[in-house]
Amino acid sequence: MNLKQLVGIEAATYVKDGMTVGLGTGSTAYYMVEEIGRRVKEEGLNITGVTTSKATEAQALALGIPLKSIDEVEHVDVTIDGADEISADFQGIKGGGAALLFEKIVATYSDKVIWIVDESKMVEHLGAFPLPVEVIPYGSDQLMRQFSAKGLNPVLRTNETGEIVKTDSQNYIIDLQLGKIENPTELAAYLTNQVGVVEHGLFLDMVNTVIIGRPSGVETLTPRA
C-alpha cells in the first residue's frame, strides 16, 4: 500500500453516518473517495457527498455515493482533500489539479477541513510548488504582463500537447514560479484584488487536521481544533 492510499483510507474513518462530506480532488483524495465508496457499498454508510471537480463527481457516482451540489446543502460537516504544499505553520498551496476554485468554495462552507498528504508535501515555507492562480481567459495576457512586472514569474499552464489547460469553469491557470513566498497573507490580498483573477491557490488558516503518510505510518496533526 502506498503512502497516498494509506492516508486516504485513514481519512475516510473520519466520515460518519449522516454526514455531508466534501470530496476533494487529486491523486491522494482519489483513494479517500474509493474507501468511502467501499464503505457505502459494504457497510451501508449513509452520507451525502459534495464534490470539488467533475473528475471526483464521476468517480463518486460510479461508486454509488449520493451527491448534492454545494448550493443544495446548508453546510458541509467535513471536507477531505489533498494539498500540494503545507508549511510549518499549516498554510497551504492547492490547485495542482486545477480544481482550486471549487475546492476553496467547498472548504469555506465546511465545519472542518482535513488535508491528506504524503510527507513530501510538508515544507518549511510555501513557494517551491508553483502557486496556481485561476483567471478568466479575457484579459489573461494583461495579467501575465502585470505578474511579470511584479517579479512573480508567471507561466500559463498548458498540457502535454501544448494546449492551454482549462478548469471546470473554463478558466485558465497561471502558475507563479516563486521559489519562496515571504508573506503569504500579503500575496493573497494582492492576487484577490486583481481584476480578472477568479481565485488563487493560497489556502490560509483553513485546515483543522493534517494526516501525513510516512514510511513509518500515519501521523495526524491538529493545528486548529
GROMACS .gro file of C-alpha atoms in nm:
model
  225
    1MET     CA    1   0.000   0.000   0.000
    2ASN     CA    2   0.149   0.337  -0.100
    3LEU     CA    3   0.151   0.643   0.127
    4LYS     CA    4  -0.132   0.817  -0.059
    5GLN     CA    5  -0.352   0.511  -0.023
    6LEU     CA    6  -0.260   0.484   0.345
    7VAL     CA    7  -0.372   0.839   0.432
    8GLY     CA    8  -0.677   0.818   0.207
    9ILE     CA    9  -0.807   0.515   0.393
   10GLU     CA   10  -0.723   0.673   0.731
   11ALA     CA   11  -0.907   0.994   0.641
   12ALA     CA   12  -1.221   0.801   0.548
   13THR     CA   13  -1.250   0.688   0.912
   14TYR     CA   14  -1.347   1.048   0.998
   15VAL     CA   15  -1.664   1.009   0.792
   16LYS     CA   16  -1.968   0.905   0.995
   17ASP     CA   17  -2.330   0.820   0.919
   18GLY     CA   18  -2.547   1.118   0.832
   19MET     CA   19  -2.261   1.350   0.738
   20THR     CA   20  -2.236   1.581   0.441
   21VAL     CA   21  -1.882   1.532   0.316
   22GLY     CA   22  -1.672   1.746   0.083
   23LEU     CA   23  -1.487   1.513  -0.153
   24GLY     CA   24  -1.154   1.652  -0.267
   25THR     CA   25  -0.972   1.619  -0.596
   26GLY     CA   26  -0.635   1.471  -0.686
   27SER     CA   27  -0.423   1.159  -0.664
   28THR     CA   28  -0.441   1.132  -0.283
   29ALA     CA   29  -0.808   1.227  -0.249
   30TYR     CA   30  -0.883   0.957  -0.507
   31TYR     CA   31  -0.806   0.684  -0.252
   32MET     CA   32  -1.022   0.853   0.013
   33VAL     CA   33  -1.318   0.862  -0.227
   34GLU     CA   34  -1.259   0.497  -0.317
   35GLU     CA   35  -1.264   0.398   0.051
   36ILE     CA   36  -1.581   0.597   0.120
   37GLY     CA   37  -1.739   0.429  -0.181
   38ARG     CA   38  -1.642   0.089  -0.041
   39ARG     CA   39  -1.799   0.176   0.295
   40VAL     CA   40  -2.119   0.297   0.127
   41LYS     CA   41  -2.147  -0.032  -0.061
   42GLU     CA   42  -2.025  -0.279   0.200
   43GLU     CA   43  -2.116  -0.113   0.531
   44GLY     CA   44  -2.427   0.081   0.431
   45LEU     CA   45  -2.262   0.411   0.520
   46ASN     CA   46  -2.522   0.685   0.474
   47ILE     CA   47  -2.365   1.014   0.365
   48THR     CA   48  -2.408   1.292   0.113
   49GLY     CA   49  -2.105   1.390  -0.091
   50VAL     CA   50  -2.025   1.736  -0.226
   51THR     CA   51  -1.762   1.714  -0.498
   52THR     CA   52  -1.489   1.963  -0.588
   53SER     CA   53  -1.444   1.872  -0.956
   54LYS     CA   54  -1.606   1.692  -1.246
   55ALA     CA   55  -1.345   1.417  -1.211
   56THR     CA   56  -1.437   1.350  -0.848
   57GLU     CA   57  -1.806   1.371  -0.934
   58ALA     CA   58  -1.765   1.099  -1.198
   59GLN     CA   59  -1.567   0.881  -0.957
   60ALA     CA   60  -1.821   0.923  -0.675
   61LEU     CA   61  -2.119   0.850  -0.899
   62ALA     CA   62  -1.951   0.534  -1.029
   63LEU     CA   63  -1.905   0.421  -0.668
   64GLY     CA   64  -2.268   0.488  -0.578
   65ILE     CA   65  -2.201   0.778  -0.339
   66PRO     CA   66  -2.510   1.004  -0.319
   67LEU     CA   67  -2.423   1.360  -0.423
   68LYS     CA   68  -2.555   1.713  -0.390
   69SER     CA   69  -2.409   2.041  -0.511
   70ILE     CA   70  -2.273   2.296  -0.265
   71ASP     CA   71  -2.587   2.505  -0.321
   72GLU     CA   72  -2.816   2.218  -0.223
   73VAL     CA   73  -2.675   2.178   0.130
   74GLU     CA   74  -2.680   2.413   0.428
   75HIS     CA   75  -2.323   2.331   0.525
   76VAL     CA   76  -2.060   2.061   0.493
   77ASP     CA   77  -1.960   1.864   0.804
   78VAL     CA   78  -1.609   1.781   0.686
   79THR     CA   79  -1.409   1.823   0.367
   80ILE     CA   80  -1.119   1.588   0.296
   81ASP     CA   81  -0.875   1.697   0.028
   82GLY     CA   82  -0.512   1.680  -0.073
   83ALA     CA   83  -0.261   1.965  -0.079
   84ASP     CA   84   0.043   2.047  -0.291
   85GLU     CA   85   0.239   2.209  -0.008
   86ILE     CA   86   0.182   2.258   0.364
   87SER     CA   87   0.412   2.493   0.553
   88ALA     CA   88   0.537   2.459   0.909
   89ASP     CA   89   0.259   2.695   1.025
   90PHE     CA   90  -0.005   2.490   0.838
   91GLN     CA   91  -0.075   2.722   0.548
   92GLY     CA   92  -0.128   2.553   0.214
   93ILE     CA   93  -0.093   2.569  -0.161
   94LYS     CA   94  -0.353   2.383  -0.364
   95GLY     CA   95  -0.453   2.380  -0.728
   96GLY     CA   96  -0.205   2.147  -0.892
   97GLY     CA   97  -0.505   1.959  -1.028
   98ALA     CA   98  -0.670   2.284  -1.148
   99ALA     CA   99  -0.964   2.242  -0.907
  100LEU     CA  100  -0.872   2.519  -0.662
  101LEU     CA  101  -1.187   2.729  -0.710
  102PHE     CA  102  -1.436   2.454  -0.629
  103GLU     CA  103  -1.204   2.318  -0.359
  104LYS     CA  104  -1.192   2.655  -0.184
  105ILE     CA  105  -1.567   2.709  -0.214
  106VAL     CA  106  -1.645   2.373  -0.055
  107ALA     CA  107  -1.379   2.418   0.216
  108THR     CA  108  -1.515   2.764   0.303
  109TYR     CA  109  -1.857   2.619   0.386
  110SER     CA  110  -1.717   2.324   0.583
  111ASP     CA  111  -1.720   2.285   0.961
  112LYS     CA  112  -1.387   2.101   0.943
  113VAL     CA  113  -1.119   2.064   0.677
  114ILE     CA  114  -0.881   1.768   0.665
  115TRP     CA  115  -0.579   1.762   0.433
  116ILE     CA  116  -0.423   1.430   0.340
  117VAL     CA  117  -0.067   1.421   0.207
  118ASP     CA  118   0.248   1.215   0.189
  119GLU     CA  119   0.545   1.353   0.380
  120SER     CA  120   0.699   1.514   0.070
  121LYS     CA  121   0.429   1.784   0.081
  122MET     CA  122   0.536   1.909   0.426
  123VAL     CA  123   0.773   2.205   0.385
  124GLU     CA  124   0.919   2.486   0.595
  125HIS     CA  125   0.799   2.768   0.366
  126LEU     CA  126   0.548   2.781   0.082
  127GLY     CA  127   0.653   2.858  -0.273
  128ALA     CA  128   0.869   2.579  -0.415
  129PHE     CA  129   0.550   2.441  -0.567
  130PRO     CA  130   0.425   2.692  -0.830
  131LEU     CA  131   0.130   2.891  -0.698
  132PRO     CA  132  -0.179   2.841  -0.918
  133VAL     CA  133  -0.394   3.144  -0.997
  134GLU     CA  134  -0.725   3.087  -1.177
  135VAL     CA  135  -0.808   3.368  -1.419
  136ILE     CA  136  -1.075   3.431  -1.678
  137PRO     CA  137  -0.941   3.399  -2.035
  138TYR     CA  138  -1.036   3.756  -2.130
  139GLY     CA  139  -0.752   3.980  -2.017
  140SER     CA  140  -0.527   3.690  -1.916
  141ASP     CA  141  -0.236   3.821  -2.125
  142GLN     CA  142  -0.262   4.152  -1.942
  143LEU     CA  143  -0.242   3.969  -1.610
  144MET     CA  144   0.062   3.774  -1.734
  145ARG     CA  145   0.237   4.103  -1.812
  146GLN     CA  146   0.134   4.252  -1.479
  147PHE     CA  147   0.258   3.950  -1.284
  148SER     CA  148   0.585   3.953  -1.480
  149ALA     CA  149   0.640   4.320  -1.400
  150LYS     CA  150   0.590   4.241  -1.031
  151GLY     CA  151   0.853   3.966  -1.047
  152LEU     CA  152   0.608   3.679  -0.993
  153ASN     CA  153   0.742   3.469  -1.285
  154PRO     CA  154   0.405   3.366  -1.433
  155VAL     CA  155   0.363   3.065  -1.662
  156LEU     CA  156   0.035   2.993  -1.839
  157ARG     CA  157  -0.047   2.628  -1.770
  158THR     CA  158  -0.058   2.401  -2.074
  159ASN     CA  159  -0.093   2.025  -2.112
  160GLU     CA  160   0.146   1.773  -2.269
  161THR     CA  161   0.036   1.868  -2.621
  162GLY     CA  162   0.080   2.241  -2.560
  163GLU     CA  163  -0.290   2.322  -2.529
  164ILE     CA  164  -0.398   2.571  -2.262
  165VAL     CA  165  -0.539   2.390  -1.957
  166LYS     CA  166  -0.897   2.490  -1.877
  167THR     CA  167  -1.061   2.446  -1.539
  168ASP     CA  168  -1.409   2.302  -1.487
  169SER     CA  169  -1.530   2.664  -1.510
  170GLN     CA  170  -1.345   2.707  -1.844
  171ASN     CA  171  -1.092   2.944  -1.691
  172TYR     CA  172  -0.713   2.945  -1.732
  173ILE     CA  173  -0.445   2.873  -1.471
  174ILE     CA  174  -0.139   3.095  -1.435
  175ASP     CA  175   0.131   2.929  -1.224
  176LEU     CA  176   0.357   3.168  -1.034
  177GLN     CA  177   0.713   3.034  -1.003
  178LEU     CA  178   0.807   3.197  -0.674
  179GLY     CA  179   1.058   2.969  -0.505
  180LYS     CA  180   0.968   3.104  -0.161
  181ILE     CA  181   0.667   3.309  -0.053
  182GLU     CA  182   0.784   3.551   0.214
  183ASN     CA  183   0.439   3.681   0.311
  184PRO     CA  184   0.151   3.455   0.201
  185THR     CA  185  -0.117   3.683   0.352
  186GLU     CA  186   0.012   3.987   0.164
  187LEU     CA  187   0.039   3.796  -0.163
  188ALA     CA  188  -0.312   3.652  -0.122
  189ALA     CA  189  -0.455   4.003  -0.072
  190TYR     CA  190  -0.271   4.132  -0.380
  191LEU     CA  191  -0.397   3.848  -0.601
  192THR     CA  192  -0.755   3.878  -0.474
  193ASN     CA  193  -0.757   4.246  -0.570
  194GLN     CA  194  -0.652   4.191  -0.933
  195VAL     CA  195  -0.936   4.226  -1.183
  196GLY     CA  196  -0.967   3.903  -1.381
  197VAL     CA  197  -0.834   3.680  -1.104
  198VAL     CA  198  -1.107   3.435  -1.005
  199GLU     CA  199  -0.921   3.263  -0.720
  200HIS     CA  200  -0.570   3.176  -0.605
  201GLY     CA  201  -0.422   2.861  -0.458
  202LEU     CA  202  -0.321   3.001  -0.119
  203PHE     CA  203  -0.538   2.827   0.141
  204LEU     CA  204  -0.464   3.023   0.457
  205ASP     CA  205  -0.589   2.939   0.808
  206MET     CA  206  -0.831   2.684   0.663
  207VAL     CA  207  -0.716   2.339   0.774
  208ASN     CA  208  -0.816   2.172   1.102
  209THR     CA  209  -0.641   1.837   1.069
  210VAL     CA  210  -0.347   1.717   0.858
  211ILE     CA  211  -0.297   1.344   0.800
  212ILE     CA  212   0.055   1.267   0.681
  213GLY     CA  213   0.171   0.942   0.528
  214ARG     CA  214   0.524   0.842   0.627
  215PRO     CA  215   0.711   0.514   0.571
  216SER     CA  216   0.679   0.457   0.947
  217GLY     CA  217   0.299   0.501   0.932
  218VAL     CA  218   0.035   0.770   0.957
  219GLU     CA  219   0.088   1.090   1.157
  220THR     CA  220  -0.209   1.312   1.243
  221LEU     CA  221  -0.165   1.678   1.338
  222THR     CA  222  -0.441   1.912   1.455
  223PRO     CA  223  -0.333   2.275   1.412
  224ARG     CA  224  -0.688   2.405   1.458
  225ALA     CA  225  -0.947   2.217   1.661
   0.00000   0.00000   0.00000
